[in-house]
Coordinates of C-alpha atoms and ligand atoms in Angstrom, one line a residue:
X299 CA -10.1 -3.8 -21.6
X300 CA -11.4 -0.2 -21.1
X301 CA -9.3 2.5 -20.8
X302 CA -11.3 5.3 -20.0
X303 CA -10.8 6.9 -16.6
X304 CA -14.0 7.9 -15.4
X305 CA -13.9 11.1 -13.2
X306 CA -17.5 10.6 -10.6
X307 CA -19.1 13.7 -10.8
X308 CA -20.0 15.7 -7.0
X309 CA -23.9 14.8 -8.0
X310 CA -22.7 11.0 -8.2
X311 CA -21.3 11.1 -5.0
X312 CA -24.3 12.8 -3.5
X313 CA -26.1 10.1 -4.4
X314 CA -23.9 8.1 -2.5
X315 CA -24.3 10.6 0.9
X316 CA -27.9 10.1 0.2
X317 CA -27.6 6.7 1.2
X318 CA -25.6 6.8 3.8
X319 CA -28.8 9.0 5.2
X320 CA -31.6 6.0 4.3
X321 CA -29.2 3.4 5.6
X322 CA -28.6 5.7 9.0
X323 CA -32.8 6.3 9.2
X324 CA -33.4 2.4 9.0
X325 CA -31.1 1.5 12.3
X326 CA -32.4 5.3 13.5
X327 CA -35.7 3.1 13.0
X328 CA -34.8 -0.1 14.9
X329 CA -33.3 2.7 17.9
X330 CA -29.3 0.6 17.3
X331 CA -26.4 1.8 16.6
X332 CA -25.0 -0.9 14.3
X333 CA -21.8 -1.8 14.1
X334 CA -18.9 -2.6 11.4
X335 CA -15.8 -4.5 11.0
X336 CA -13.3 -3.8 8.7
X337 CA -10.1 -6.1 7.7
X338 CA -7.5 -4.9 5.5
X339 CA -5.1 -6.8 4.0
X340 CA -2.5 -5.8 1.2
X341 CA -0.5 -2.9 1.0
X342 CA -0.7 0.7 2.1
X343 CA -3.4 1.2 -1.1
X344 CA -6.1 -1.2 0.6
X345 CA -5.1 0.9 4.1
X346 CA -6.1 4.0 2.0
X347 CA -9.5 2.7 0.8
X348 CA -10.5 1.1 4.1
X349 CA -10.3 4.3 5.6
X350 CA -12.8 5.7 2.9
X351 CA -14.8 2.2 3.7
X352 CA -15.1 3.2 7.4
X353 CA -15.4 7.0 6.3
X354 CA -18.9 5.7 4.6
X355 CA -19.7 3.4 7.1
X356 CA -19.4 5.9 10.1
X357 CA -21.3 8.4 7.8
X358 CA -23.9 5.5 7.6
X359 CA -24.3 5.7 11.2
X360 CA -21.9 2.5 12.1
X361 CA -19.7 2.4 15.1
X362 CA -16.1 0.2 13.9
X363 CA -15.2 -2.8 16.4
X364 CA -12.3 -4.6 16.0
X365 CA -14.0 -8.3 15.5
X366 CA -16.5 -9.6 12.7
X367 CA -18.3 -11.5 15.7
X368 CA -21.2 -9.9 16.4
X369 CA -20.8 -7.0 13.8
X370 CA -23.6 -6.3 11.7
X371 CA -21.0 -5.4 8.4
X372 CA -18.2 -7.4 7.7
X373 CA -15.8 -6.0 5.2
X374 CA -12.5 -7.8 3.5
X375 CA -10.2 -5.7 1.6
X376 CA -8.3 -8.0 -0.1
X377 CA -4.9 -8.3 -1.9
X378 CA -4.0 -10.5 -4.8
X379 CA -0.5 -10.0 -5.1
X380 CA 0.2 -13.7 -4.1
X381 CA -1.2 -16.9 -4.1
X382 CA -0.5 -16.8 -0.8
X383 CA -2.2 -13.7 0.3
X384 CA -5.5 -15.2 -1.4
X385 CA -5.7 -18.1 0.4
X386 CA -5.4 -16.6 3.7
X387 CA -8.8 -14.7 2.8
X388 CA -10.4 -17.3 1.4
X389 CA -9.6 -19.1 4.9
X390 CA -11.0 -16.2 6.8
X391 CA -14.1 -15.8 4.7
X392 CA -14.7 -19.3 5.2
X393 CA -14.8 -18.9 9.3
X394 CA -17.1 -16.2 9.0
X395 CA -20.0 -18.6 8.2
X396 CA -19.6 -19.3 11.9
X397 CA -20.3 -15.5 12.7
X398 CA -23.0 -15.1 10.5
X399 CA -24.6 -18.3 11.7
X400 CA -24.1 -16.5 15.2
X401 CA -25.2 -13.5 14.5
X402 CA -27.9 -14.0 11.0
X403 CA -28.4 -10.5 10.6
X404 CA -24.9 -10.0 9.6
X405 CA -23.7 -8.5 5.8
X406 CA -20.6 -10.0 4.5
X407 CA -19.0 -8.1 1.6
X408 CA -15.2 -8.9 -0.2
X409 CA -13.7 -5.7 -2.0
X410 CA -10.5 -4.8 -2.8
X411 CA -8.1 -6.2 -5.4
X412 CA -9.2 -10.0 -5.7
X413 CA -12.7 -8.7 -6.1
X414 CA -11.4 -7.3 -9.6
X415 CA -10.3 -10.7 -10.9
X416 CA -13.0 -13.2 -12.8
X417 CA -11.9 -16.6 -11.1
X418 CA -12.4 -15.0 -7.9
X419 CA -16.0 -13.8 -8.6
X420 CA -17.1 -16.8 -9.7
X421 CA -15.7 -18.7 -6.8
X422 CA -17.3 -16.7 -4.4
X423 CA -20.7 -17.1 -6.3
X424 CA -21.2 -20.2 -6.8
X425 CA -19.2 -21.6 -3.2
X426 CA -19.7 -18.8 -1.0
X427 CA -23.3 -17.8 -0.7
X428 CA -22.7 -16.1 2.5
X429 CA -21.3 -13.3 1.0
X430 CA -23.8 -10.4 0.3
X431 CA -21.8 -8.3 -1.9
X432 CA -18.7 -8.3 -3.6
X433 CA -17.5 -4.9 -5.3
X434 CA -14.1 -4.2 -7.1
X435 CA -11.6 -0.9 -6.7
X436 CA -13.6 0.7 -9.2
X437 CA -16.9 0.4 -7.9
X438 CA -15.7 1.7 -4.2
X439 CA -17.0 5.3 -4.5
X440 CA -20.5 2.8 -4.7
X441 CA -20.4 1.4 -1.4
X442 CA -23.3 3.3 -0.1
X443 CA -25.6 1.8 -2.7
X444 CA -24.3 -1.9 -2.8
X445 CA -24.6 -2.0 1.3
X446 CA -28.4 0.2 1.1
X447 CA -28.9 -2.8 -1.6
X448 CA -28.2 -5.5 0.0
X449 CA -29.9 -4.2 3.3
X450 CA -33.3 -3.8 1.3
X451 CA -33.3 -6.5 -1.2
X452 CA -32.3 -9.8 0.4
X453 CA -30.4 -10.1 -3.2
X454 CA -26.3 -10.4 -3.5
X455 CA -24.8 -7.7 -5.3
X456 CA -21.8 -7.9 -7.4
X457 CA -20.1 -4.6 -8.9
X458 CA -17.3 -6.4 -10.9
X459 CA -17.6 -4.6 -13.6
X460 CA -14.0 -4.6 -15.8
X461 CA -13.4 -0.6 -16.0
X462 CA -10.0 1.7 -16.6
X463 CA -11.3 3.1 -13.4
X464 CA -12.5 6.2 -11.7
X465 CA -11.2 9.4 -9.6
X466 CA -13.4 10.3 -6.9
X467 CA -13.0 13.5 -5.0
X468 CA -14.6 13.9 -1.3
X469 CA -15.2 10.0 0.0
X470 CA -15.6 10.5 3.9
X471 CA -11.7 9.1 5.1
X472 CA -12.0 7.8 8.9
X473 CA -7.9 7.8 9.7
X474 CA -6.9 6.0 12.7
X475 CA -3.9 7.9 13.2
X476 CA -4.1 12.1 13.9
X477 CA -0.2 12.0 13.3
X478 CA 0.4 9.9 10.0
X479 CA -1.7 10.1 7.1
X480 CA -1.5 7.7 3.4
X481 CA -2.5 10.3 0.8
X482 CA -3.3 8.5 -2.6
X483 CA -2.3 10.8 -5.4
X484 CA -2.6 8.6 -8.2
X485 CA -4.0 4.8 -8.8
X486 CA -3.8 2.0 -11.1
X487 CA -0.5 0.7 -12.9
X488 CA 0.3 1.2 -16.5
X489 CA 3.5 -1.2 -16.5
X490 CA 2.3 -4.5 -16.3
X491 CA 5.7 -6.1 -14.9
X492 CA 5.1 -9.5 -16.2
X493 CA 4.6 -11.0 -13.2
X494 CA 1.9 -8.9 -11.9
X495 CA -1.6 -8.8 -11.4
X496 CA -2.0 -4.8 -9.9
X497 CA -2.8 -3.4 -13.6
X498 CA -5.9 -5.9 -14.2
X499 CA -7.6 -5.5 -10.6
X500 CA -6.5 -1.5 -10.0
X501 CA -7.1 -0.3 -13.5
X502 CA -5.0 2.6 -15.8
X503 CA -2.5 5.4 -13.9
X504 CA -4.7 8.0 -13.0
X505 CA -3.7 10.9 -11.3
X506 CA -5.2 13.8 -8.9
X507 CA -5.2 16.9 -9.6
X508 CA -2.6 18.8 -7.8
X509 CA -5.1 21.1 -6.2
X510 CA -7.7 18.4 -4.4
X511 CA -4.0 16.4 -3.3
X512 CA -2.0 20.1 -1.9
X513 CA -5.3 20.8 0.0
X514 CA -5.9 17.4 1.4
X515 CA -2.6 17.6 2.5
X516 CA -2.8 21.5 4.2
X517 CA -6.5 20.3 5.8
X518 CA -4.0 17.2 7.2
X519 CA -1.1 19.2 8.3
X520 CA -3.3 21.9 9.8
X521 CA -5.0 19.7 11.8
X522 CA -1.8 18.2 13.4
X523 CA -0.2 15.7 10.8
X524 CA 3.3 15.4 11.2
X525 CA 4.2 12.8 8.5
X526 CA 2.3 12.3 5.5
X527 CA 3.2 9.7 3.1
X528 CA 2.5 9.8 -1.2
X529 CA 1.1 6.9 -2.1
X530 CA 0.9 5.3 -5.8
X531 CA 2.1 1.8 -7.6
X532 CA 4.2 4.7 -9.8
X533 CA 4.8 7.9 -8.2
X534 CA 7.1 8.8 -11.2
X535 CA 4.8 8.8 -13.6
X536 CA 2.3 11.3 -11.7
X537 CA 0.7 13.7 -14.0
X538 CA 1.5 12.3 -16.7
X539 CA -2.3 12.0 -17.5
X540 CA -3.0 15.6 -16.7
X541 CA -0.1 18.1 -17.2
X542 CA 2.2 19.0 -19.5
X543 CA 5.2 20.2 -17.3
X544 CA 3.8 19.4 -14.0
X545 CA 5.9 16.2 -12.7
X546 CA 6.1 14.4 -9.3
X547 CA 9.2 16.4 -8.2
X548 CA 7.4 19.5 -8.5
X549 CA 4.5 18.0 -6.5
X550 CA 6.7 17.1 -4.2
X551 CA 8.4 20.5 -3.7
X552 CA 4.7 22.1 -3.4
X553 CA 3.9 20.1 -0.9
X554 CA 6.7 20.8 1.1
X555 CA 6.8 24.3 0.8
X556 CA 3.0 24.0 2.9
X557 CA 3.7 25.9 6.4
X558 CA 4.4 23.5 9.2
X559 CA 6.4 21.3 10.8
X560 CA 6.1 18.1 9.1
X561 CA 7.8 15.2 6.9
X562 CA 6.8 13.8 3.6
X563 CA 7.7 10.1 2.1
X564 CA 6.2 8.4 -1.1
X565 CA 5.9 5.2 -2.0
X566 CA 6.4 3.7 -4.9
X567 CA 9.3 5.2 -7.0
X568 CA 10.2 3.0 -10.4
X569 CA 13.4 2.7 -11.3
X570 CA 12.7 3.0 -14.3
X571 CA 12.1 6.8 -14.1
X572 CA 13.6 7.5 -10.7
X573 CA 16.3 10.0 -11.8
X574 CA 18.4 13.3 -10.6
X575 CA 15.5 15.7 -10.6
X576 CA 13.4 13.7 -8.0
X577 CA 16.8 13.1 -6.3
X578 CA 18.1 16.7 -6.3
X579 CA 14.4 17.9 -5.2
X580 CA 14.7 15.4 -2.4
X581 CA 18.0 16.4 -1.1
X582 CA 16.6 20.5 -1.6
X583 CA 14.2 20.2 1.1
X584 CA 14.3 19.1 5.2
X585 CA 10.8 18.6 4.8
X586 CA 11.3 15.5 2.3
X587 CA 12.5 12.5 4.3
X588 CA 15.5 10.7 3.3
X589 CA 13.4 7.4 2.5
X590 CA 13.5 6.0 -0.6
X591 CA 12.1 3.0 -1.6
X592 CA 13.2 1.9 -4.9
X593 CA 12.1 -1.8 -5.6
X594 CA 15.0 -3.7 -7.9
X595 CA 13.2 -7.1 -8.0
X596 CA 16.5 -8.5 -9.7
X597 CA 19.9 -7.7 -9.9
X598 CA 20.3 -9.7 -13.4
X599 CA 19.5 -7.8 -16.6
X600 CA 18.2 -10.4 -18.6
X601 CA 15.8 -11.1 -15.6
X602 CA 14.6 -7.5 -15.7
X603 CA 14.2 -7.6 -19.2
X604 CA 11.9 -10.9 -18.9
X605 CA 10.3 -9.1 -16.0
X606 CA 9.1 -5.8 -18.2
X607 CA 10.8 -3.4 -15.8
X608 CA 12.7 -1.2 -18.3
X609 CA 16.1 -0.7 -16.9
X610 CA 18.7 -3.0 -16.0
X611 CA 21.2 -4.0 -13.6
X612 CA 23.8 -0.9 -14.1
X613 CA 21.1 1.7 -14.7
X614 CA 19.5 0.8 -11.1
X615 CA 23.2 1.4 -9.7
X616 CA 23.9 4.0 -11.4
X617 CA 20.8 5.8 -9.9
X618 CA 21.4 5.1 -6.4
X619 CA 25.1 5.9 -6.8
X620 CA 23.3 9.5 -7.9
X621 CA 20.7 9.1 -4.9
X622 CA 23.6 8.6 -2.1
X623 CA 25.8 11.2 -3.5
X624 CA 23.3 13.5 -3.3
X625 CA 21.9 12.3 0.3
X626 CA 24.7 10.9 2.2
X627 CA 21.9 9.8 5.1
X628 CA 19.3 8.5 2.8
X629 CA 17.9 5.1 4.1
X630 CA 17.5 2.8 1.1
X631 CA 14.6 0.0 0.9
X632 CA 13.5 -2.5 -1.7
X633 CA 11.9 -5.5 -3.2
X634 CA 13.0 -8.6 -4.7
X635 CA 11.8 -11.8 -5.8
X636 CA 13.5 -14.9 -6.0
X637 CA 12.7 -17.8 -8.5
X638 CA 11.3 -15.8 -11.3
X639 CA 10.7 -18.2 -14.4
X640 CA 13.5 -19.4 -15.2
X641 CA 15.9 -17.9 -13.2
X642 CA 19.6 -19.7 -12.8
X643 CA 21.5 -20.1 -9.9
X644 CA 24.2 -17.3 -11.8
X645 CA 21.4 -14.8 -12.3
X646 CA 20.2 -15.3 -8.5
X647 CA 23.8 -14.5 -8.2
X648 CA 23.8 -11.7 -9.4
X649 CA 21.2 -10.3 -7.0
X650 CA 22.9 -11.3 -3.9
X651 CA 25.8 -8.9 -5.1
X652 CA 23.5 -6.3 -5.8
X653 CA 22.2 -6.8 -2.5
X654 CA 25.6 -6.2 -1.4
X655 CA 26.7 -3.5 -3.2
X656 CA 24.1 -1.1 -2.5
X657 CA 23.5 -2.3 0.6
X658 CA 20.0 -1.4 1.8
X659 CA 18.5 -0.8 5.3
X660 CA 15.9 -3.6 4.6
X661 CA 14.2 -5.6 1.8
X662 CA 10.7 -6.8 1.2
X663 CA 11.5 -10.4 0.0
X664 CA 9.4 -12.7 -2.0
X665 CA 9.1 -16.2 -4.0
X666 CA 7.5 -15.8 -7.5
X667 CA 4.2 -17.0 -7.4
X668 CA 2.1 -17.1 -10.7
X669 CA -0.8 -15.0 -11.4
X670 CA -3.1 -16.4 -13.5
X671 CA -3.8 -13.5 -16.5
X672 CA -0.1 -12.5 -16.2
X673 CA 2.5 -13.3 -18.9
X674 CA 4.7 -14.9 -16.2
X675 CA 2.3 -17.4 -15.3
X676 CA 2.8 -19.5 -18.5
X677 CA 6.7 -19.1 -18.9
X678 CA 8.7 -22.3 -18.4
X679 CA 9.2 -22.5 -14.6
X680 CA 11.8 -25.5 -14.2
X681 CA 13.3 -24.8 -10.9
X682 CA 11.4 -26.6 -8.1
X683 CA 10.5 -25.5 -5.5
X684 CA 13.2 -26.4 -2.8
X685 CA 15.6 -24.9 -4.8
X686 CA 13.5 -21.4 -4.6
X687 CA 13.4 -21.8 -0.9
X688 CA 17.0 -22.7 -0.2
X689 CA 17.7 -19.3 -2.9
X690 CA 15.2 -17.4 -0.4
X691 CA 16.7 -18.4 2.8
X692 CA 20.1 -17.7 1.8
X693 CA 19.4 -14.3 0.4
X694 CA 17.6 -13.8 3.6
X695 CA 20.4 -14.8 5.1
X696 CA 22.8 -12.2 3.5
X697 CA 19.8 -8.9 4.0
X698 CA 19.8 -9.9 7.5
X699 CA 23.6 -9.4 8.0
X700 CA 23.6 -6.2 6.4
X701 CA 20.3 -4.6 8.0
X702 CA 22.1 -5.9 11.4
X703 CA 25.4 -4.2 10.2
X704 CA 23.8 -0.8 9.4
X705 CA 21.6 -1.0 12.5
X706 CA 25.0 -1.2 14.9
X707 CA 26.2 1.8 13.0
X708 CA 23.3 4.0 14.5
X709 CA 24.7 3.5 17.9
X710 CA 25.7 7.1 19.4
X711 CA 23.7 8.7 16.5
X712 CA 21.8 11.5 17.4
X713 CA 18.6 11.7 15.4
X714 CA 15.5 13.8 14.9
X715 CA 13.0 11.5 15.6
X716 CA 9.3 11.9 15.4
X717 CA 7.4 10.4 18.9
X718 CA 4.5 8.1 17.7
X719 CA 3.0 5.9 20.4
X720 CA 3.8 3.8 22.9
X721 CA 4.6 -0.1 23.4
X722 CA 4.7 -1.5 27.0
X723 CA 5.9 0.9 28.9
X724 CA 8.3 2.3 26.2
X725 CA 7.8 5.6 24.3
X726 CA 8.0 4.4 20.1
X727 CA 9.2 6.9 17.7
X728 CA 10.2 6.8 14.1
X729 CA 13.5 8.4 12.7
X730 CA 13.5 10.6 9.3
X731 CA 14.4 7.2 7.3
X732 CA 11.4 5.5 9.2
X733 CA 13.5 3.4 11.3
X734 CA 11.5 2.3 14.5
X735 CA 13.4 3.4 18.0
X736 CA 11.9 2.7 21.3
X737 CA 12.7 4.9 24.4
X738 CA 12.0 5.9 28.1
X739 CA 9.7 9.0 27.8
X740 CA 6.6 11.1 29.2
X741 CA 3.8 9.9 26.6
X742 CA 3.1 13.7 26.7
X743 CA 5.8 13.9 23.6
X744 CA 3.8 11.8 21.6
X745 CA 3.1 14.0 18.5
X746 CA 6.1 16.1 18.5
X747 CA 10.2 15.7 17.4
X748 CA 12.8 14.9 19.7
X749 CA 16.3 14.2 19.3
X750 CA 17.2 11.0 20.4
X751 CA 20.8 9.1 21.2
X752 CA 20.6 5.6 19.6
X753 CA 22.1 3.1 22.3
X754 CA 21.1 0.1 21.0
X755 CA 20.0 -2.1 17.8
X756 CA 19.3 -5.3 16.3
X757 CA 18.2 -6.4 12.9
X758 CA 15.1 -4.6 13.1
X759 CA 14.8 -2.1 15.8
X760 CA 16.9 0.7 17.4
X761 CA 16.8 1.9 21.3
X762 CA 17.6 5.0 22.6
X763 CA 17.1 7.9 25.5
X764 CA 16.8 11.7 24.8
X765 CA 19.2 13.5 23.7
X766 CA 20.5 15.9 26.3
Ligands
SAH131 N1 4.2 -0.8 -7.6 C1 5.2 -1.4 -6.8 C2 5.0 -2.7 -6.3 C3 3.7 -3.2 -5.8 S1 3.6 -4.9 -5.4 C4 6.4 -1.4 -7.6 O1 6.4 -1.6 -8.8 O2 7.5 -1.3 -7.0 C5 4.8 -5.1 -4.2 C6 5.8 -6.1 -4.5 O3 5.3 -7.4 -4.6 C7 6.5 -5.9 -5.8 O4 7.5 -5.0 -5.8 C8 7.1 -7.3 -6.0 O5 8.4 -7.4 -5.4 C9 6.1 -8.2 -5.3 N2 5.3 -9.0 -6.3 C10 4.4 -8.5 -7.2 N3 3.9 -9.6 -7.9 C11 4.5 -10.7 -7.4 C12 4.4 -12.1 -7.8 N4 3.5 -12.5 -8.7 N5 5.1 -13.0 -7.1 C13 5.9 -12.6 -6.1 N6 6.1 -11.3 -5.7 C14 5.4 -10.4 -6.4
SF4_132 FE1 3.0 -4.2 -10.5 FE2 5.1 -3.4 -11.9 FE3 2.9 -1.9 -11.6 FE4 4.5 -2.3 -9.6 S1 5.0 -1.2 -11.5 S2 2.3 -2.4 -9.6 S3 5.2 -4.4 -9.9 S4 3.0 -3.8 -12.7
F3S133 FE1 -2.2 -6.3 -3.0 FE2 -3.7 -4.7 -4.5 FE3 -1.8 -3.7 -3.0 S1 -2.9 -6.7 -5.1 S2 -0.3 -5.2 -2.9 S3 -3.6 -4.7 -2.2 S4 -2.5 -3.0 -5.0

């Protein structure tokens, strides 16, 4: 495996502009505006790149729609986190040779993290002519090229190469949203957690420099952003690549010392580094939301050990203990998965009480599901799979309860809440901890803060009214 980053120089990416201008003069050519659809699947990473895939392809002169049928590009962003997750594209790339058979003219390309694994290549090469170009994470600053490629050459394209990866500074970004922004400040993974496959598709921990991320994230809140949110595998470990004594807390207090009214999260923090100077920097500013989301994955040491995660049970307590003392309000979110390799009924035990002990505001849950390249995948699995679901359900079972629990406590809260959109006829707004509350307003607040009076909850919404 490679291990180089490789930073893409400004004349690399001018290359790239320069086809966005041939591609734009062919359509200029056939007098259409083409047009491009874009599905995203995966986590808040693949949201990030799609909106550098539609930044090119509206620099390329495409207008998005919200439906492959009839659109000229096709582009799936995928995620390989789960067996599950890949299926559900392969399904979906499958129905597209209706589309295309539709509509001939279309270009079907698959990017994103399956695109970085071999198996997945091969598949889509040999049982999937339809697809004109598949390009891995790395290769995304190239999309101009592959697309001009295949729009020229009637030949598929694959850019699969295995790389460390790249940093690219000044992709186009088209964000949906004026109010919230996902600003990357680091990619790829460096821990290989033994049960996952993020470090072979997204490549070695990179980070950006502190400059390109503080003035992305001025340019944002200058233009009306109002809640930005870090995004990395790792946050912890940013700029450990670059800097000496520059760590993510003191990003973090940079950022929010930028003029403005505004609120910054991050996802994701590691336990394994998470400790009292990102804490204490968290509670020192009103400009850091009290989110945290702190993924335990098991509440068993021996587990965690067999998992690669490099703490264990008490050290995880022990740092939200630290985290709650230090921010009373904070809302606390996590992962977990059930029915790692060789997991006993005593160790699942063991996360249900850690489930109950810290108590969390709500839980990403999931079943192991092997990765083929990952040391997991070949460990002695002798559970079956009932047993997994009946551990899942009943876990489940138990977040529920709790989430329900903490909900009912909001009730005759008042909270600063910032007013996002609309659903029916309701105003929907988000408090500080990212809780969703819906409410009877003018849709003229939207984009602004308003104290709200919680009324009413259940497991996974609040209600409320203004706050007189
Ligand atoms: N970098 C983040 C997680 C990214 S993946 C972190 O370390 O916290 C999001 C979640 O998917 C993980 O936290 C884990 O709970 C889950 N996950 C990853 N690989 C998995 C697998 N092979 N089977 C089941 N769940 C998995
Ligand atoms: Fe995967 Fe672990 Fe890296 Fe998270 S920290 S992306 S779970 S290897
Ligand atoms: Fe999936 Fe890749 Fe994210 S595997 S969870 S889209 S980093």
């Amino acid at each position: 495996m490679n291990t180089k980053t490789t930073v893409i120089e400004t004349e690399a990416l001018q290359q790239q502009f320069a086809y966005c201008d041939k591609i734009s003069a062919l359509w200029h050519e056939k007098n259409t505006t083409p047009t491009a659809y874009v599905e995203t699947y995966g986590c808040q990473q693949n949201e990030a790149d799609s909106e550098k895939l539609r930044g090119y392809l509206a620099m390329s002169g495409y207008a998005m729609v919200q439906s492959p049928e009839g659109a000229d590009v096709v582009v799936m962003n995928t995620c390989a986190i789960r067996e599950h997750a890949e299926q559900r594209v392969f399904g979906n790339l499958g129905a597209l040779t209706h589309t295309k058979r539709r509509h001939p003219g279309q270009k079907i390309f698959l990017c994103g993290c399956m695109a970085g694994e071999t198996k997945v290549s091969d598949r889509l090469k040999k049982s999937y002519p339809h697809v004109d170009g598949v390009f891995s994470t790395h290769h995304l600053w190239q999309f101009p090229e592959i697309l001009y490629r295949v729009l020229t050459g009637n030949k598929r394209q694959f850019y699969i190469a295995d790389e460390a990866g790249s940093i690219a500074e000044g992709i186009p970004q088209m964000r949906d949203d004026s109010l919230k922004a996902w600003v990357s400040i680091m990619y790829g993974c460096n821990n290989f957690c033994t049960y996952c496959i993020v470090p072979y598709v997204r490549g070695r921990e990179r980070s950006r420099k502190k400059e390109d991320i503080l003035a992305e994230c001025r340019a944002l809140i200058e233009n009306g952003c109002k809640d930005i949110t870090l995004l990395g595998q790792n946050v912890n470990s940013y700029g450990k690549d670059l800097y000496p004594d520059f760590d993510f807390s003191d990003l973090l207090a940079e950022i929010s010392a930028i003029p403005g009214d505004f609120l910054i999260r991050f996802m994701t923090s590691h336990p394994r580094d998470a400790g009292k100077k990102l804490f204490d920097t968290m509670a020192s500013s009103s400009k850091i939301a009290k989110q945290l989301h702190l993924p335990f994955q098991s509440g068993s040491s021996r587990i965690l050990k067999a998992m690669n995660r490099h703490y264990d049970r008490q050290k995880y307590l022990d740092a939200v203990t630290y985290a709650k003392s230090v921010m009373p309000e904070l809302v606390l979110t996590s992962d977990v998965i059930v029915g790692f390799p060789g997991e006993t009924e005593e160790e699942f035990e063991e996360t249900i009480s850690l489930i109950e002990a810290v108590r969390y505001d709500s839980l990403f849950t999931f079943i192991f599901s092997p990765r083929t390249g990952t040391p997991a995948a070949s460990m002695d699995d002798p559970t079956s799979k009932e047993e997994k679901n009946r551990r899942f359900d009943r876990l489940c079972g138990v977040q529920n309860a709790i989430s329900e629990q903490i909900h009912a406590a909001y009730i005759g809260k008042k909270l600063r809440c910032l007013v996002d959109g609309t659903d029916k006829d309701q105003l929907t707004a988000r408090t500080e901890g990212g809780r969703l509350v819906r409410f009877a307003g003018d849709p003229a607040l939207i984009g602004t803060f308003q104290n709200l009076t919680i009324t009413g909850a259940t497991t996974w919404s609040l209600t409320g009214e203004l706050a007189r």
